[in-house]
Amino acid sequence: MLENKVGMIFGVANKRSIAWACAEACREHGAELAFTYQGERLERNITRLTKDMENTLVVPCDVTNQSEVDAAFEAVDKKYGRLDFLIHSIAFAPREALEGEFLDTSRDAFLTALEISAYSLPQLALSAKPLMKDGGSIVTMSYYGAEKVVQNYNVMGVAKSALESSTRYLANDLGKDNIRVNAISAGPIKTLSARGVKDMSTFLTHIEERSPLKRNVTAREVGNTALFLVSDLSSAITGETIYVDCGFNIMGI
Ligand code: NDP
């Protein structure tokens, strides 16, 4: 499905990361993959995870450092000469902003969360565009807290709203270049980032009880949807937020 396609994956921290599940799904379908990591401590994780994958590239990229972003795309250009898809699976907010009241969010926490979790999407799309010479597909990860109040999700919910809106504006700008941009709104999954949200396990139990499928989603199910969105099977889908949440979002009372 993805033979001869090159993808860039942002956001693998470890094997539980949603980005890693996306990478495994894409790799199994023939894609060549470049991985970025933030900070030296993650380099070892990614290098270990990718050691049996052929023709990969592992480059540092903290999205708050524009020269690292530029260097990452230059490295992809140099190695592959093209880019067909990009999976954006990164987010951050200071821990203290992910508990208590949203009202107490500091200016710094707000700006940091919005910069890393939302601005990074248009930032990376701008760098990806010249490499997506034959069109392309960009996928980002959102959450239900973008549209409804989820206790403790706070400023990250605001950042995810900006992310979903950015998805639509980018889809409009990049459509003429045959570059599609979509978001996946994933149900909660126990990952490193998710552990930063207070009372995460309560969300998981609630979804088991209330979602139509009566269970939580797996990272691989999110990865499979990302695979669909970066493949030609989804060639007429852009600007959408697709729920991969065992149906939880459809429920009222
Ligand atoms: P992970 O912690 O595994 O992945 C988050 C990644 O974001 C990490 O690799 C992290 O690196 C990276 N990151 C943070 N700051 C930066 C930065 N400045 N520059 C580059 N990378 C950065 O968690 P998930 O897999 O859960 O998260 C992936 C995405 O999925 C996020 O957007 C998250 O909001 C979203 N999502 C997660 C859900 C869940 O329940 N897990 C549900 C719905 C959406 P580092 O570890 O160094 O900070």
mmCIF file with all atom_site columns, N, CA, C and O in Angstrom, residues 1 7 26 36 58 70 83 100 106-107 121 126 134 170 177 189 211 215 232 235 250-251:
data_model
loop_
_atom_site.group_PDB
_atom_site.id
_atom_site.type_symbol
_atom_site.label_atom_id
_atom_site.label_alt_id
_atom_site.label_comp_id
_atom_site.label_asym_id
_atom_site.label_entity_id
_atom_site.label_seq_id
_atom_site.pdbx_PDB_ins_code
_atom_site.Cartn_x
_atom_site.Cartn_y
_atom_site.Cartn_z
_atom_site.occupancy
_atom_site.B_iso_or_equiv
_atom_site.pdbx_formal_charge
_atom_site.auth_seq_id
_atom_site.auth_comp_id
_atom_site.auth_asym_id
_atom_site.auth_atom_id
_atom_site.pdbx_PDB_model_num
ATOM 1  N N  . MET A 1 1   ? 0.826   -1.222 0.000  1.00 0.00 ? 1   MET A N  1
ATOM 2  C CA . MET A 1 1   ? 0.000   0.000  0.000  1.00 0.00 ? 1   MET A CA 1
ATOM 3  C C  . MET A 1 1   ? 0.859   1.271  0.000  1.00 0.00 ? 1   MET A C  1
ATOM 4  O O  . MET A 1 1   ? 0.487   2.276  -0.576 1.00 0.00 ? 1   MET A O  1
ATOM 5  N N  . GLY A 1 7   ? 7.948   8.431  4.496  1.00 0.00 ? 7   GLY A N  1
ATOM 6  C CA . GLY A 1 7   ? 7.205   9.151  5.526  1.00 0.00 ? 7   GLY A CA 1
ATOM 7  C C  . GLY A 1 7   ? 8.117   9.667  6.625  1.00 0.00 ? 7   GLY A C  1
ATOM 8  O O  . GLY A 1 7   ? 9.179   9.095  6.892  1.00 0.00 ? 7   GLY A O  1
ATOM 9  N N  . CYS A 1 26  ? 2.674   1.532  9.011  1.00 0.00 ? 26  CYS A N  1
ATOM 10 C CA . CYS A 1 26  ? 3.157   2.050  7.712  1.00 0.00 ? 26  CYS A CA 1
ATOM 11 C C  . CYS A 1 26  ? 4.313   1.208  7.188  1.00 0.00 ? 26  CYS A C  1
ATOM 12 O O  . CYS A 1 26  ? 4.411   0.935  5.995  1.00 0.00 ? 26  CYS A O  1
ATOM 13 N N  . THR A 1 36  ? 11.955  11.426 13.929 1.00 0.00 ? 36  THR A N  1
ATOM 14 C CA . THR A 1 36  ? 12.599  12.512 14.666 1.00 0.00 ? 36  THR A CA 1
ATOM 15 C C  . THR A 1 36  ? 12.406  12.259 16.160 1.00 0.00 ? 36  THR A C  1
ATOM 16 O O  . THR A 1 36  ? 11.455  11.599 16.580 1.00 0.00 ? 36  THR A O  1
ATOM 17 N N  . VAL A 1 58  ? 17.191  8.656  11.460 1.00 0.00 ? 58  VAL A N  1
ATOM 18 C CA . VAL A 1 58  ? 16.794  9.117  12.811 1.00 0.00 ? 58  VAL A CA 1
ATOM 19 C C  . VAL A 1 58  ? 17.483  10.455 13.047 1.00 0.00 ? 58  VAL A C  1
ATOM 20 O O  . VAL A 1 58  ? 18.708  10.541 13.022 1.00 0.00 ? 58  VAL A O  1
ATOM 21 N N  . ASP A 1 70  ? 14.681  22.703 10.409 1.00 0.00 ? 70  ASP A N  1
ATOM 22 C CA . ASP A 1 70  ? 15.256  22.856 9.061  1.00 0.00 ? 70  ASP A CA 1
ATOM 23 C C  . ASP A 1 70  ? 16.227  21.718 8.756  1.00 0.00 ? 70  ASP A C  1
ATOM 24 O O  . ASP A 1 70  ? 16.189  21.130 7.670  1.00 0.00 ? 70  ASP A O  1
ATOM 25 N N  . LEU A 1 83  ? 9.273   13.449 -0.038 1.00 0.00 ? 83  LEU A N  1
ATOM 26 C CA . LEU A 1 83  ? 8.485   13.079 1.145  1.00 0.00 ? 83  LEU A CA 1
ATOM 27 C C  . LEU A 1 83  ? 7.046   12.869 0.686  1.00 0.00 ? 83  LEU A C  1
ATOM 28 O O  . LEU A 1 83  ? 6.509   13.686 -0.071 1.00 0.00 ? 83  LEU A O  1
ATOM 29 N N  . GLY A 1 100 ? -6.385  20.691 38.117 1.00 0.00 ? 100 GLY A N  1
ATOM 30 C CA . GLY A 1 100 ? -7.016  21.882 38.696 1.00 0.00 ? 100 GLY A CA 1
ATOM 31 C C  . GLY A 1 100 ? -7.864  22.603 37.658 1.00 0.00 ? 100 GLY A C  1
ATOM 32 O O  . GLY A 1 100 ? -8.407  21.985 36.742 1.00 0.00 ? 100 GLY A O  1
ATOM 33 N N  . SER A 1 106 ? -1.214  29.580 33.433 1.00 0.00 ? 106 SER A N  1
ATOM 34 C CA . SER A 1 106 ? -0.304  30.730 33.326 1.00 0.00 ? 106 SER A CA 1
ATOM 35 C C  . SER A 1 106 ? -0.077  31.070 31.854 1.00 0.00 ? 106 SER A C  1
ATOM 36 O O  . SER A 1 106 ? -0.280  30.233 30.964 1.00 0.00 ? 106 SER A O  1
ATOM 37 N N  . ARG A 1 107 ? 0.363   32.299 31.623 1.00 0.00 ? 107 ARG A N  1
ATOM 38 C CA . ARG A 1 107 ? 0.673   32.727 30.255 1.00 0.00 ? 107 ARG A CA 1
ATOM 39 C C  . ARG A 1 107 ? 1.717   31.791 29.636 1.00 0.00 ? 107 ARG A C  1
ATOM 40 O O  . ARG A 1 107 ? 1.591   31.368 28.492 1.00 0.00 ? 107 ARG A O  1
ATOM 41 N N  . LEU A 1 121 ? 2.173   22.096 13.868 1.00 0.00 ? 121 LEU A N  1
ATOM 42 C CA . LEU A 1 121 ? 1.583   21.472 12.662 1.00 0.00 ? 121 LEU A CA 1
ATOM 43 C C  . LEU A 1 121 ? 1.797   22.357 11.421 1.00 0.00 ? 121 LEU A C  1
ATOM 44 O O  . LEU A 1 121 ? 2.407   21.902 10.449 1.00 0.00 ? 121 LEU A O  1
ATOM 45 N N  . LEU A 1 126 ? 4.810   23.525 6.481  1.00 0.00 ? 126 LEU A N  1
ATOM 46 C CA . LEU A 1 126 ? 5.518   24.484 5.612  1.00 0.00 ? 126 LEU A CA 1
ATOM 47 C C  . LEU A 1 126 ? 6.843   23.899 5.123  1.00 0.00 ? 126 LEU A C  1
ATOM 48 O O  . LEU A 1 126 ? 7.211   24.047 3.962  1.00 0.00 ? 126 LEU A O  1
ATOM 49 N N  . ASP A 1 134 ? 5.027   15.185 -5.365 1.00 0.00 ? 134 ASP A N  1
ATOM 50 C CA . ASP A 1 134 ? 3.916   14.504 -6.055 1.00 0.00 ? 134 ASP A CA 1
ATOM 51 C C  . ASP A 1 134 ? 2.672   14.490 -5.182 1.00 0.00 ? 134 ASP A C  1
ATOM 52 O O  . ASP A 1 134 ? 1.893   13.546 -5.202 1.00 0.00 ? 134 ASP A O  1
ATOM 53 N N  . LEU A 1 170 ? -5.026  24.363 6.829  1.00 0.00 ? 170 LEU A N  1
ATOM 54 C CA . LEU A 1 170 ? -3.921  23.802 6.042  1.00 0.00 ? 170 LEU A CA 1
ATOM 55 C C  . LEU A 1 170 ? -4.458  22.988 4.865  1.00 0.00 ? 170 LEU A C  1
ATOM 56 O O  . LEU A 1 170 ? -3.908  23.035 3.760  1.00 0.00 ? 170 LEU A O  1
ATOM 57 N N  . ASP A 1 177 ? -1.917  21.668 -4.064 1.00 0.00 ? 177 ASP A N  1
ATOM 58 C CA . ASP A 1 177 ? -0.673  20.907 -4.284 1.00 0.00 ? 177 ASP A CA 1
ATOM 59 C C  . ASP A 1 177 ? -0.902  19.409 -4.084 1.00 0.00 ? 177 ASP A C  1
ATOM 60 O O  . ASP A 1 177 ? 0.053   18.634 -3.985 1.00 0.00 ? 177 ASP A O  1
ATOM 61 N N  . ILE A 1 189 ? -5.212  6.552  25.581 1.00 0.00 ? 189 ILE A N  1
ATOM 62 C CA . ILE A 1 189 ? -4.313  5.387  25.554 1.00 0.00 ? 189 ILE A CA 1
ATOM 63 C C  . ILE A 1 189 ? -3.210  5.668  26.566 1.00 0.00 ? 189 ILE A C  1
ATOM 64 O O  . ILE A 1 189 ? -2.707  6.795  26.628 1.00 0.00 ? 189 ILE A O  1
ATOM 65 N N  . SER A 1 211 ? -18.781 3.775  26.062 1.00 0.00 ? 211 SER A N  1
ATOM 66 C CA . SER A 1 211 ? -18.642 3.796  24.602 1.00 0.00 ? 211 SER A CA 1
ATOM 67 C C  . SER A 1 211 ? -19.454 2.657  23.984 1.00 0.00 ? 211 SER A C  1
ATOM 68 O O  . SER A 1 211 ? -19.650 1.612  24.620 1.00 0.00 ? 211 SER A O  1
ATOM 69 N N  . ARG A 1 215 ? -15.152 -0.632 25.287 1.00 0.00 ? 215 ARG A N  1
ATOM 70 C CA . ARG A 1 215 ? -13.724 -0.883 25.524 1.00 0.00 ? 215 ARG A CA 1
ATOM 71 C C  . ARG A 1 215 ? -12.948 0.359  25.108 1.00 0.00 ? 215 ARG A C  1
ATOM 72 O O  . ARG A 1 215 ? -13.512 1.292  24.524 1.00 0.00 ? 215 ARG A O  1
ATOM 73 N N  . ASP A 1 232 ? -3.259  5.984  -0.486 1.00 0.00 ? 232 ASP A N  1
ATOM 74 C CA . ASP A 1 232 ? -4.147  6.491  -1.542 1.00 0.00 ? 232 ASP A CA 1
ATOM 75 C C  . ASP A 1 232 ? -5.601  6.054  -1.340 1.00 0.00 ? 232 ASP A C  1
ATOM 76 O O  . ASP A 1 232 ? -6.494  6.548  -2.025 1.00 0.00 ? 232 ASP A O  1
ATOM 77 N N  . SER A 1 235 ? -7.800  9.059  -0.728 1.00 0.00 ? 235 SER A N  1
ATOM 78 C CA . SER A 1 235 ? -7.378  10.156 -1.619 1.00 0.00 ? 235 SER A CA 1
ATOM 79 C C  . SER A 1 235 ? -8.360  11.330 -1.721 1.00 0.00 ? 235 SER A C  1
ATOM 80 O O  . SER A 1 235 ? -7.971  12.407 -2.174 1.00 0.00 ? 235 SER A O  1
ATOM 81 N N  . ILE A 1 250 ? -20.061 9.817  20.004 1.00 0.00 ? 250 ILE A N  1
ATOM 82 C CA . ILE A 1 250 ? -21.453 9.927  19.531 1.00 0.00 ? 250 ILE A CA 1
ATOM 83 C C  . ILE A 1 250 ? -22.451 9.925  20.682 1.00 0.00 ? 250 ILE A C  1
ATOM 84 O O  . ILE A 1 250 ? -23.630 10.210 20.489 1.00 0.00 ? 250 ILE A O  1
ATOM 85 N N  . MET A 1 251 ? -21.991 9.573  21.883 1.00 0.00 ? 251 MET A N  1
ATOM 86 C CA . MET A 1 251 ? -22.933 9.358  22.981 1.00 0.00 ? 251 MET A CA 1
ATOM 87 C C  . MET A 1 251 ? -23.436 10.667 23.586 1.00 0.00 ? 251 MET A C  1
ATOM 88 O O  . MET A 1 251 ? -22.659 11.605 23.810 1.00 0.00 ? 251 MET A O  1
#
